Structure formats: structure tokens, C-alpha cells
């Protein structure tokens, strides 16, 4: 679909050699859409293997995860959860879809209920005022907090608890700081940086794998609240004889995908709102209007708040920067060019998000009303914050609800404002880290953050 727009042919594919590998780079939305549709000669499987190896899985573990059909430990040839005897890596993708995609047999409501309940519980004044992870100082009648850590604490924990149950939080008292370290350096794993050049990253990775292994070693009765996905994948992994360490190293990628993006999205939402009171007020009015009794009304929040939803999309457009990748199994023709077997295709989203034929001359400007003024943009092939095709982020619905619930509860319950610098000047807008590769939402440069005052409204 191209929403009736005609794209120029100027954006021709080109090739680059990165880390010794040849990549064809696609920036024309038509070519990207064609590539997403091609399930025959283009594949993502190789990257799944590379990701598992880079995250610490052994070769034999990766082989077991990718074999079809798996030799089950109990002698069976199929399992009720995997009747087609797919590899565990592939059936895991099916499990994501059952857990996260809306539909008749979907488990997405269980997950979004759990996410929003956790956000609700964390954003009460009694909790916020006393949270050492992000409170910087008391400033009666409120508290001053680190915005990044407030978003991290609530949203990383919400997804962690919704997938692994509350007991996971007890395994490592420093879980959040370990995750931030991993999240910041994860790109170096994919670019095969030698271990000695990123020791902190490897220490964080090993610790997270160990936390996950410890979790899987606990009897099920001691880890209530796990998601259907987590239990189903564990059952299948045990049936092919993976150890808890092996399960931990393969699930680390999933733990990363659940947690690396939504807290940054929330951080950027508040960064824009706090720097522009004229933007904040109408959006607050819209959100608070959906909560006459203080209760969250997700349907209204997502369907009856055009300004708020346009803001969410504009931030996804400008502040996300990832790429979909595919491995070429057979020579493939795209845009009249032959892409040779054995090489790779990369589709960077940023070039799509900065396509002036779609977004106009002000493509680089932040326009919070952009998606409200043109409702077709959300479905444009030039809006790909969640990727597309077979790897299209299955968490996109849950992520929006999680971020929206966070903003709604925070806006309804608190007055949130920027603290002035010690010399009385205003805090600078945090710098976007666009130089390092990212896997969704971009983070901040260095330790950029915002110091904000949170006061109860009631
Ligand atoms: C702002 C929030 C988020 C952004 C921007 C985002 C973005 C992405 C992107 C770009 C991909 C790769 C797409 C591709 O390769 O074509 C992806 C994959 C994935 N995401 Fe998200 N994501 C977000 C939140 C979430 C959440 C909250 C969950 C789970 C609850 C989630 C679960 C996943 C999973 C499981 C995959 C791997 C899919 C596969 O390999 O088949 N994501 N995400």
C-alpha cells in the first residue's frame, strides 16, 4: 500500500561492506515493502542464530533451538504446543503472536491487564515519593526525580513482572542498573566487539543470563504470574533438553526486546511535553477527559485522544532508529536489480521516516500534530518504527498501551514540571543518541536526563 502516493525512483538500492559482509541497503519504501513480502528467497533465520550466539548461547544450544523437528527428550515426535514440529526458534515466534497479537485465541489482554495494573500500582503518590531508584531529593510538597529512571523503574519492571512474575524482581536487587548497562552497549555485541573492549557489557549480559537461569531453576510454584508465552517456551525448551543456563541465554534476547524501548519512548514523550507547556496543557486535558473517575479507559485513550496519539507517533517517527535485515537465500530481483545469494539486505527505518515526499519539507521538524492532520501517515510504508513483514514487532500493541497507561496515570495524578538548573537557567533538551546503532527507540547521549519535580494533584 502506498496511500496513493507516487514515490520517486531516486532512492536506488546501494551496497555497503560492513564488518566484512556485503549489505544491500534499501531506502525506497516500495522496495522495502517488496522485501518484507518475500518469504521465499529472503530469510531472518540466520540473524536469530547470530543473535543467540552473540548473547552467549553455545553452538550446540543454537543447533538444538534451530533443528526441525526437535528430538524430544520423552521420545514423542510432536508436542501439543507444537503440533507441526517446528524448530523451537520458529515456534517461539508463533508463541509471541499468540501472546501479543489481538485475535480470537489471543492472550494479549492478559498481558496488557498485567502491564497496566503494574503501572497503576507504581504510580501512586505513596510509592513515588519513597522510591530510591529515581528520587533525587525531597522538595515538599513533592519530590525531585530522574525522569529516565522513573520511566525505567515503572516500565521495565512492568514488562518483567508481566512475563516472569514478581519473584523475578527478587533475584537481583540491581536488576535495573544491570539492564541499563546491557541496553546501552548491546549494539557492540552485534558488531562482534572483542570482549576486552566491552567488559561492562559482557558482565551485564552474563549477569542477566544468570538471573534468567536462576529464575528457571525455581520450582514453578514459586514463580507465579508468568505469562503464557514464558511458560510455553520453557516447556518446549525443556522437552528438547536445554539446561537452565541455555534457556537463560536464549531468552535474554526476548528480555531485551520486551524492555529496551518502551521506557525510552515514555522518556521522550515527557521530555517534549515538559519543554513546551502549550503542548502539555491540551494533551493533559484530552487524557484527563477520558478518566472522569480516575480510572484508566484504554479504549478512549487510544481512540478519542487524537492529539496524544499524534504525539506518540511523531516521537516514534523521529526518535526511533532501527533496521530490518534479511539474508538472501537465492538470487533475488528487487527494483530491477539482482541481489546475490549469500549477501544481506538492510532496511534502515530512519531514511523512511525522513522521506520528504511523504512528510513534506518540514520532515526533520518535530510537529506533534503531524499524524493528526494526516491520518494516512500511520499506515504509510514510510512509517516503520516497529519494522515489518515476518519480523514486525509483535509487541507494538502492548507497547502503546503500556506507554499510554504510564502517561495517563502520571498526568492524572501528578503535577510534573522541570526543575531549574542551580544557576536559575532552564534545563537543556536531552540530546538524542543517533550515532550508535539502536534496536528501536534511540536513547540519550551519555548520561543526559531531566530532573523533574513530581507533586501529588490530590
Ligand atoms: C516503543 C516500543 C517498541 C519498539 C519501537 C519496538 C521495535 C521493534 C523492532 C524494530 C523490532 C524488529 C523488527 C524487524 O526486525 O523487522 C522488534 C521486534 C520485537 N519486539 Fe518490539 N518494540 C517495542 C516494544 C516491544 C514490546 C513492549 C514487546 C513485548 C511485549 C516487544 C516484543 C518484540 C519481539 C518479541 C520482537 C522480535 C520479533 C521476531 O523476531 O519475530 N517489543 N521490536
Coordinates of C-alpha atoms and ligand atoms in Angstrom, one line a residue:
X1 CA 0.0 0.0 0.0
X2 CA 1.3 3.5 -0.8
X3 CA -1.6 5.6 0.2
X4 CA -2.0 6.8 -3.3
X5 CA 1.4 8.4 -3.2
X6 CA 3.9 8.1 -6.0
X7 CA 7.5 7.6 -4.8
X8 CA 10.3 8.8 -7.0
X9 CA 12.8 6.2 -8.2
X10 CA 15.6 8.3 -6.9
X11 CA 16.2 6.2 -3.9
X12 CA 18.0 3.3 -5.6
X13 CA 19.4 0.4 -3.6
X14 CA 23.1 0.5 -3.0
X15 CA 25.7 -1.8 -1.5
X16 CA 28.0 -1.4 1.5
X17 CA 30.5 -3.7 3.2
X18 CA 30.1 -3.7 6.9
X19 CA 32.2 -5.9 9.2
X20 CA 33.3 -7.9 6.1
X21 CA 29.7 -8.6 5.0
X22 CA 28.1 -7.2 1.9
X23 CA 24.8 -5.4 2.6
X24 CA 22.3 -4.1 0.0
X25 CA 20.7 -1.0 1.6
X26 CA 17.1 -0.3 0.7
X27 CA 15.6 3.1 1.3
X28 CA 12.8 3.3 -1.2
X29 CA 9.5 2.4 0.6
X30 CA 8.3 0.4 -2.5
X31 CA 11.5 -1.8 -2.4
X32 CA 11.2 -2.2 1.4
X33 CA 7.6 -3.4 1.1
X34 CA 8.6 -5.9 -1.6
X35 CA 11.4 -7.2 0.5
X36 CA 9.1 -7.7 3.6
X37 CA 6.7 -9.7 1.4
X38 CA 9.3 -12.0 0.1
X39 CA 9.3 -15.1 2.4
X40 CA 10.7 -17.4 -0.2
X41 CA 14.2 -16.2 -1.0
X42 CA 14.8 -13.9 1.9
X43 CA 15.1 -15.1 5.5
X44 CA 15.7 -13.8 9.0
X45 CA 16.7 -17.2 10.5
X46 CA 20.5 -16.6 10.2
X47 CA 20.2 -13.4 12.3
X48 CA 18.3 -15.3 15.0
X49 CA 21.2 -17.7 15.2
X50 CA 23.8 -14.9 15.2
X51 CA 21.8 -13.1 17.9
X52 CA 21.7 -16.2 20.1
X53 CA 25.4 -16.8 19.7
X54 CA 26.2 -13.2 20.4
X55 CA 24.1 -13.3 23.6
X56 CA 26.1 -16.2 24.9
X57 CA 24.4 -19.3 23.6
X58 CA 26.7 -22.2 22.7
X59 CA 26.8 -23.6 19.2
X60 CA 25.1 -26.8 20.3
X61 CA 22.3 -24.9 22.1
X62 CA 21.7 -22.8 18.9
X63 CA 21.6 -26.0 16.9
X64 CA 19.1 -27.5 19.2
X65 CA 16.9 -24.4 19.0
X66 CA 17.0 -24.3 15.2
X67 CA 16.7 -28.0 14.4
X68 CA 13.5 -29.2 12.7
X69 CA 11.8 -31.3 14.1
X70 CA 13.3 -31.3 17.6
X71 CA 14.2 -34.7 19.1
X72 CA 12.1 -34.6 22.2
X73 CA 13.5 -36.0 25.4
X74 CA 10.4 -38.0 26.2
X75 CA 10.5 -39.9 22.8
X76 CA 7.4 -38.1 21.4
X77 CA 7.6 -36.8 17.9
X78 CA 5.2 -33.8 18.4
X79 CA 4.0 -31.7 21.3
X80 CA 0.6 -30.3 21.8
X81 CA 2.1 -26.8 21.8
X82 CA 4.0 -27.5 18.6
X83 CA 1.9 -29.9 16.5
X84 CA 3.8 -29.0 13.3
X85 CA 7.1 -29.9 15.0
X86 CA 8.7 -26.6 14.1
X87 CA 12.1 -25.6 15.5
X88 CA 11.8 -24.0 18.9
X89 CA 13.1 -20.7 17.4
X90 CA 10.2 -20.7 15.0
X91 CA 7.5 -21.9 17.3
X92 CA 8.7 -19.2 19.7
X93 CA 7.7 -16.6 17.1
X94 CA 4.2 -18.3 16.9
X95 CA 4.0 -18.0 20.7
X96 CA 4.9 -14.3 20.5
X97 CA 2.0 -13.9 18.1
X98 CA -0.5 -15.8 20.3
X99 CA 0.6 -13.8 23.3
X100 CA 0.8 -10.4 21.7
X101 CA -1.5 -10.1 18.6
X102 CA -5.2 -9.3 19.1
X103 CA -7.4 -12.1 17.8
X104 CA -9.8 -14.9 18.9
X105 CA -7.2 -17.1 20.8
X106 CA -5.0 -14.2 21.7
X107 CA -3.6 -13.8 25.2
X108 CA -2.8 -10.1 24.7
X109 CA -5.5 -8.9 27.1
X110 CA -4.0 -10.9 30.0
X111 CA -0.7 -9.2 29.3
X112 CA -1.9 -5.7 28.8
X113 CA -4.1 -6.1 32.0
X114 CA -0.9 -7.1 33.9
X115 CA 1.1 -4.3 32.4
X116 CA -1.4 -1.6 33.2
X117 CA -2.1 -2.9 36.7
X118 CA 1.6 -2.8 37.5
X119 CA 1.9 0.8 36.1
X120 CA -1.2 1.8 38.2
X121 CA 0.3 0.3 41.3
X122 CA 3.7 2.0 40.9
X123 CA 2.3 5.5 40.1
X124 CA 0.6 6.2 43.4
X125 CA 2.0 9.1 45.5
X126 CA 3.0 6.8 48.4
X127 CA 5.1 4.7 46.1
X128 CA 6.6 7.5 44.0
X129 CA 7.7 9.7 47.0
X130 CA 9.7 6.8 48.6
X131 CA 11.3 5.2 45.6
X132 CA 15.1 5.3 46.0
X133 CA 15.8 4.2 42.4
X134 CA 14.7 7.6 41.0
X135 CA 14.0 10.1 43.8
X136 CA 16.9 12.6 44.0
X137 CA 15.6 14.7 46.8
X138 CA 12.6 15.7 48.8
X139 CA 11.1 19.0 47.7
X140 CA 7.9 19.3 49.7
X141 CA 5.1 19.1 48.8
X142 CA 6.7 17.0 46.0
X143 CA 9.9 15.1 45.2
X144 CA 12.6 15.7 42.6
X145 CA 13.3 12.7 40.4
X146 CA 15.3 11.4 37.5
X147 CA 12.9 11.2 34.6
X148 CA 14.8 8.4 32.9
X149 CA 14.9 6.3 36.0
X150 CA 11.2 6.9 36.8
X151 CA 10.3 5.6 33.3
X152 CA 12.8 2.7 33.6
X153 CA 11.7 1.6 37.1
X154 CA 8.0 1.5 36.2
X155 CA 8.1 0.2 32.7
X156 CA 11.0 -2.2 32.8
X157 CA 9.5 -3.7 35.9
X158 CA 6.0 -3.8 34.5
X159 CA 7.1 -5.9 31.5
X160 CA 9.4 -8.0 33.6
X161 CA 6.7 -8.9 36.1
X162 CA 4.1 -9.5 33.3
X163 CA 6.4 -12.0 31.6
X164 CA 8.2 -13.6 34.5
X165 CA 6.2 -12.9 37.7
X166 CA 7.1 -10.7 40.7
X167 CA 9.6 -13.3 42.0
X168 CA 12.0 -12.3 39.2
X169 CA 12.5 -8.9 40.8
X170 CA 13.8 -10.6 44.0
X171 CA 16.6 -12.4 42.1
X172 CA 18.8 -9.4 41.6
X173 CA 18.4 -6.2 43.6
X174 CA 20.4 -4.3 41.0
X175 CA 18.4 -5.6 38.0
X176 CA 17.5 -2.2 36.6
X177 CA 21.1 -0.8 36.6
X178 CA 22.4 -4.1 35.1
X179 CA 19.7 -3.8 32.3
X180 CA 20.7 -0.2 31.6
X181 CA 24.3 -1.2 31.1
X182 CA 23.3 -4.0 28.8
X183 CA 20.9 -1.9 26.8
X184 CA 23.5 0.9 26.3
X185 CA 26.1 -1.5 25.0
X186 CA 24.0 -4.2 23.2
X187 CA 25.0 -2.9 19.8
X188 CA 28.6 -3.8 20.4
X189 CA 27.6 -7.5 20.8
X190 CA 26.0 -7.5 17.3
X191 CA 29.1 -5.8 15.8
X192 CA 31.3 -8.5 17.5
X193 CA 33.4 -6.2 19.5
X194 CA 36.0 -8.2 21.3
X195 CA 35.2 -8.9 24.9
X196 CA 38.1 -7.0 26.3
X197 CA 36.7 -3.8 24.7
X198 CA 33.3 -4.0 26.3
X199 CA 33.9 -5.8 29.6
X200 CA 31.0 -4.0 31.4
X201 CA 28.6 -5.0 28.7
X202 CA 29.7 -8.7 29.0
X203 CA 29.4 -8.6 32.7
X204 CA 25.9 -7.2 32.5
X205 CA 25.0 -9.8 29.8
X206 CA 26.3 -12.7 31.9
X207 CA 24.5 -11.4 35.0
X208 CA 21.2 -11.2 33.1
X209 CA 21.6 -14.7 31.7
X210 CA 22.4 -15.9 35.2
X211 CA 19.3 -14.2 36.6
X212 CA 17.1 -15.9 34.0
X213 CA 18.8 -19.3 34.7
X214 CA 18.1 -18.8 38.4
X215 CA 14.5 -18.0 37.6
X216 CA 14.1 -21.2 35.6
X217 CA 15.7 -23.2 38.3
X218 CA 13.0 -22.1 40.8
X219 CA 10.1 -24.5 41.1
X220 CA 7.1 -23.2 39.2
X221 CA 5.1 -22.9 42.4
X222 CA 7.5 -20.2 43.5
X223 CA 7.2 -18.1 40.3
X224 CA 3.5 -17.4 39.9
X225 CA 2.4 -14.7 37.4
X226 CA 4.4 -15.8 34.5
X227 CA 3.0 -15.1 31.0
X228 CA 1.6 -17.9 28.8
X229 CA 4.5 -17.2 26.4
X230 CA 7.1 -17.7 29.1
X231 CA 5.7 -21.0 30.4
X232 CA 5.1 -22.4 26.9
X233 CA 8.5 -21.6 25.6
X234 CA 10.0 -23.1 28.8
X235 CA 8.0 -26.3 28.3
X236 CA 9.2 -26.7 24.8
X237 CA 12.8 -25.9 25.7
X238 CA 12.8 -28.5 28.5
X239 CA 11.4 -31.1 26.1
X240 CA 14.4 -30.7 23.8
X241 CA 16.8 -30.9 26.8
X242 CA 18.0 -27.4 27.2
X243 CA 19.7 -26.6 30.6
X244 CA 18.5 -23.6 32.6
X245 CA 21.7 -21.7 31.5
X246 CA 20.9 -22.4 27.9
X247 CA 17.3 -21.3 28.4
X248 CA 18.6 -18.1 30.0
X249 CA 21.0 -17.3 27.1
X250 CA 18.2 -17.7 24.5
X251 CA 15.6 -15.8 26.5
X252 CA 17.9 -12.9 27.0
X253 CA 17.1 -11.6 23.5
X254 CA 13.4 -11.7 24.4
X255 CA 14.0 -10.0 27.7
X256 CA 15.8 -7.3 25.8
X257 CA 13.0 -6.9 23.2
X258 CA 10.4 -6.5 25.9
X259 CA 12.2 -3.9 27.8
X260 CA 14.6 -1.8 25.7
X261 CA 12.2 0.5 24.0
X262 CA 9.0 1.5 25.9
X263 CA 10.8 3.3 28.8
X264 CA 12.7 5.4 26.3
X265 CA 9.5 6.2 24.4
X266 CA 7.9 7.4 27.7
X267 CA 11.1 9.4 28.5
X268 CA 10.9 11.3 25.1
X269 CA 7.1 11.9 25.5
X270 CA 7.7 13.7 28.8
X271 CA 10.8 15.5 27.5
X272 CA 8.7 17.1 24.7
X273 CA 5.7 17.8 27.0
X274 CA 7.8 19.4 29.8
X275 CA 9.7 21.6 27.4
X276 CA 6.5 23.0 25.9
X277 CA 3.7 23.9 28.3
X278 CA 1.5 24.9 25.3
X279 CA 1.8 21.3 24.1
X280 CA 1.4 19.8 27.6
X281 CA -1.9 21.5 28.5
X282 CA -4.2 20.4 25.6
X283 CA -2.8 16.9 25.9
X284 CA -3.3 16.7 29.6
X285 CA -6.9 17.9 29.1
X286 CA -7.5 15.3 26.4
X287 CA -6.2 12.5 28.6
X288 CA -7.8 13.6 31.9
X289 CA -11.1 13.9 29.9
X290 CA -11.0 10.1 29.4
X291 CA -10.7 9.5 33.2
X292 CA -13.6 11.2 34.9
X293 CA -13.4 8.8 37.8
X294 CA -9.6 8.5 37.8
X295 CA -9.8 5.0 36.2
X296 CA -7.9 4.2 33.0
X297 CA -10.1 3.9 29.9
X298 CA -7.7 2.4 27.4
X299 CA -10.2 2.4 24.5
X300 CA -10.8 6.1 24.9
X301 CA -7.2 6.9 25.4
X302 CA -6.2 5.2 22.1
X303 CA -9.3 6.2 20.1
X304 CA -10.5 9.5 21.4
X305 CA -7.3 11.4 22.0
X306 CA -6.1 12.5 18.6
X307 CA -3.5 15.0 19.9
X308 CA -2.0 12.5 22.3
X309 CA -1.8 9.7 19.7
X310 CA -0.4 12.0 17.1
X311 CA 2.3 13.0 19.6
X312 CA 3.1 9.3 20.3
X313 CA 3.5 8.6 16.6
X314 CA 5.6 11.7 15.9
X315 CA 8.0 10.7 18.6
X316 CA 8.2 7.2 17.2
X317 CA 9.0 8.7 13.8
X318 CA 11.7 11.0 15.0
X319 CA 13.3 9.1 17.9
X320 CA 13.4 5.5 16.6
X321 CA 16.2 4.2 14.5
X322 CA 16.5 0.6 13.7
X323 CA 16.8 -1.6 10.6
X324 CA 15.1 -4.8 9.4
X325 CA 17.6 -7.2 8.0
X326 CA 17.2 -10.3 5.7
X327 CA 19.6 -12.9 4.5
X328 CA 19.5 -13.7 0.7
X329 CA 18.9 -17.5 0.2
X330 CA 18.7 -17.3 -3.6
X331 CA 19.5 -14.6 -6.1
X332 CA 16.6 -12.1 -5.8
X333 CA 15.5 -9.3 -8.1
X334 CA 14.2 -6.1 -6.4
X335 CA 13.9 -2.7 -8.2
X336 CA 15.2 -4.4 -11.3
X337 CA 18.5 -5.2 -9.7
X338 CA 19.7 -8.7 -8.8
X339 CA 20.7 -9.2 -5.2
X340 CA 23.2 -12.0 -5.0
X341 CA 22.7 -15.1 -2.8
X342 CA 24.7 -15.2 0.4
X343 CA 24.6 -11.4 1.0
X344 CA 22.4 -9.4 3.3
X345 CA 19.7 -6.8 2.9
X346 CA 19.3 -3.9 5.4
X347 CA 16.3 -1.6 5.5
X348 CA 17.0 1.3 7.8
X349 CA 13.8 3.0 9.1
X350 CA 15.3 6.4 9.6
X351 CA 15.6 7.1 5.9
X352 CA 11.9 6.1 5.5
X353 CA 11.0 8.3 8.4
X354 CA 12.8 11.2 6.8
X355 CA 11.3 10.8 3.4
X356 CA 10.2 14.4 2.4
X357 CA 7.9 13.1 -0.4
X358 CA 5.7 11.7 2.4
X359 CA 6.3 14.0 5.3
X360 CA 6.9 17.3 3.4
X361 CA 9.6 19.9 3.6
X362 CA 9.5 20.1 7.3
X363 CA 10.3 16.4 7.5
X364 CA 13.0 17.0 10.1
X365 CA 10.9 19.2 12.4
X366 CA 9.0 18.0 15.4
X367 CA 5.3 18.5 14.6
X368 CA 3.2 16.9 17.3
X369 CA 0.1 17.4 15.2
X370 CA 1.5 15.8 12.0
X371 CA -0.2 12.4 12.4
X372 CA -3.5 14.1 13.5
X373 CA -3.5 16.4 10.4
X374 CA -2.8 13.4 8.0
X375 CA -4.4 10.2 9.3
X376 CA -3.0 8.1 6.5
X377 CA 0.6 8.6 7.7
X378 CA 0.2 5.9 10.4
X379 CA -0.3 3.3 7.7
X380 CA 2.3 4.7 5.4
X381 CA 5.1 2.4 4.2
X382 CA 7.4 5.2 5.3
X383 CA 6.3 4.8 9.0
X384 CA 8.1 1.7 10.3
X385 CA 9.1 2.2 13.9
X386 CA 8.2 -1.4 14.6
X387 CA 9.7 -2.9 11.4
X388 CA 7.5 -5.0 9.1
X389 CA 6.9 -8.3 7.4
X390 CA 7.6 -11.5 9.2
X391 CA 9.6 -9.7 11.9
X392 CA 7.1 -6.9 12.5
X393 CA 7.3 -6.2 16.2
X394 CA 4.6 -8.3 17.8
X395 CA 4.7 -6.1 20.9
X396 CA 3.6 -3.0 19.1
X397 CA 0.0 -3.1 20.6
X398 CA 1.1 -3.9 24.1
X399 CA 3.9 -1.2 23.9
X400 CA 1.4 1.5 23.0
X401 CA -0.9 0.6 25.9
X402 CA 2.0 0.4 28.3
X403 CA 3.3 3.8 27.3
X404 CA -0.2 5.4 27.2
X405 CA -1.1 4.0 30.6
X406 CA 2.1 5.4 32.1
X407 CA 1.5 8.9 30.7
X408 CA -2.2 8.8 31.6
X409 CA -1.7 7.8 35.3
X410 CA 1.2 10.2 35.7
X411 CA -0.7 13.2 34.2
X412 CA -3.9 12.5 36.1
X413 CA -2.3 12.0 39.5
X414 CA 0.7 14.4 39.5
X415 CA 1.8 17.8 38.5
X416 CA 5.1 17.3 36.8
X417 CA 7.5 20.2 36.0
X418 CA 11.1 20.8 35.1
X419 CA 13.5 21.7 37.9
X420 CA 15.7 24.8 37.1
X421 CA 19.4 24.4 37.0
X422 CA 21.3 25.7 40.1
X423 CA 22.1 29.0 38.2
X424 CA 18.4 29.5 37.5
X425 CA 18.6 28.6 33.8
X426 CA 16.3 26.1 32.2
X427 CA 17.5 22.5 31.6
X428 CA 18.5 21.7 28.1
X429 CA 16.5 19.3 26.0
X430 CA 18.2 15.9 26.2
X431 CA 20.4 15.0 23.3
X432 CA 19.3 12.1 21.1
X433 CA 21.9 9.4 20.7
X434 CA 21.7 9.0 16.9
X435 CA 25.4 8.0 16.3
X436 CA 25.2 4.5 17.8
X437 CA 23.1 1.7 16.3
X438 CA 19.8 1.2 18.0
X439 CA 17.2 -1.5 18.1
X440 CA 14.1 0.7 18.3
X441 CA 13.9 3.9 20.3
X442 CA 17.1 5.8 20.5
X443 CA 18.5 6.7 23.9
X444 CA 20.2 9.8 25.1
X445 CA 23.8 11.0 24.6
X446 CA 25.9 10.0 27.6
X447 CA 24.0 10.4 30.9
X448 CA 21.6 13.1 29.6
X449 CA 18.4 13.1 31.7
X450 CA 15.9 15.5 33.1
X451 CA 15.4 16.4 36.7
X452 CA 11.7 16.8 37.3
X453 CA 9.5 17.8 40.2
X454 CA 6.6 15.5 40.9
X455 CA 3.8 16.8 43.2
X456 CA 0.5 15.0 44.0
X457 CA -2.5 16.6 42.4
X458 CA -5.0 15.3 45.0
Ligands
LIG1 C1 8.4 1.6 21.6 C2 8.3 0.3 21.8 C3 8.9 -0.7 20.8 C4 9.6 -0.5 19.6 C5 9.9 0.8 19.0 C6 9.9 -1.9 19.1 C7 10.5 -2.1 17.9 C8 10.9 -3.3 17.5 C9 11.6 -3.6 16.3 C10 12.1 -2.5 15.4 C11 11.7 -4.9 16.1 C12 12.4 -5.7 15.0 C13 11.6 -5.6 13.7 C14 12.3 -6.2 12.5 O1 13.4 -6.8 12.6 O2 11.7 -6.1 11.4 C15 11.1 -5.6 17.2 C16 11.0 -6.9 17.4 C17 10.4 -7.5 18.5 N1 9.7 -6.8 19.5 FE1 9.4 -4.8 19.7 N2 9.4 -2.8 20.0 C18 8.8 -2.2 21.1 C19 8.2 -2.7 22.2 C20 8.0 -4.1 22.3 C21 7.3 -4.7 23.5 C22 6.7 -3.9 24.6 C23 7.4 -6.0 23.3 C24 6.8 -7.1 24.1 C25 5.8 -7.0 25.0 C26 8.1 -6.3 22.1 C27 8.4 -7.5 21.5 C28 9.2 -7.8 20.4 C29 9.6 -9.1 20.0 C30 9.3 -10.4 20.7 C31 10.3 -8.9 18.8 C32 11.0 -10.0 17.9 C33 10.1 -10.4 16.8 C34 10.7 -11.5 16.0 O3 11.9 -11.7 15.8 O4 9.8 -12.2 15.3 N3 8.5 -5.1 21.5 N4 10.5 -4.6 18.0

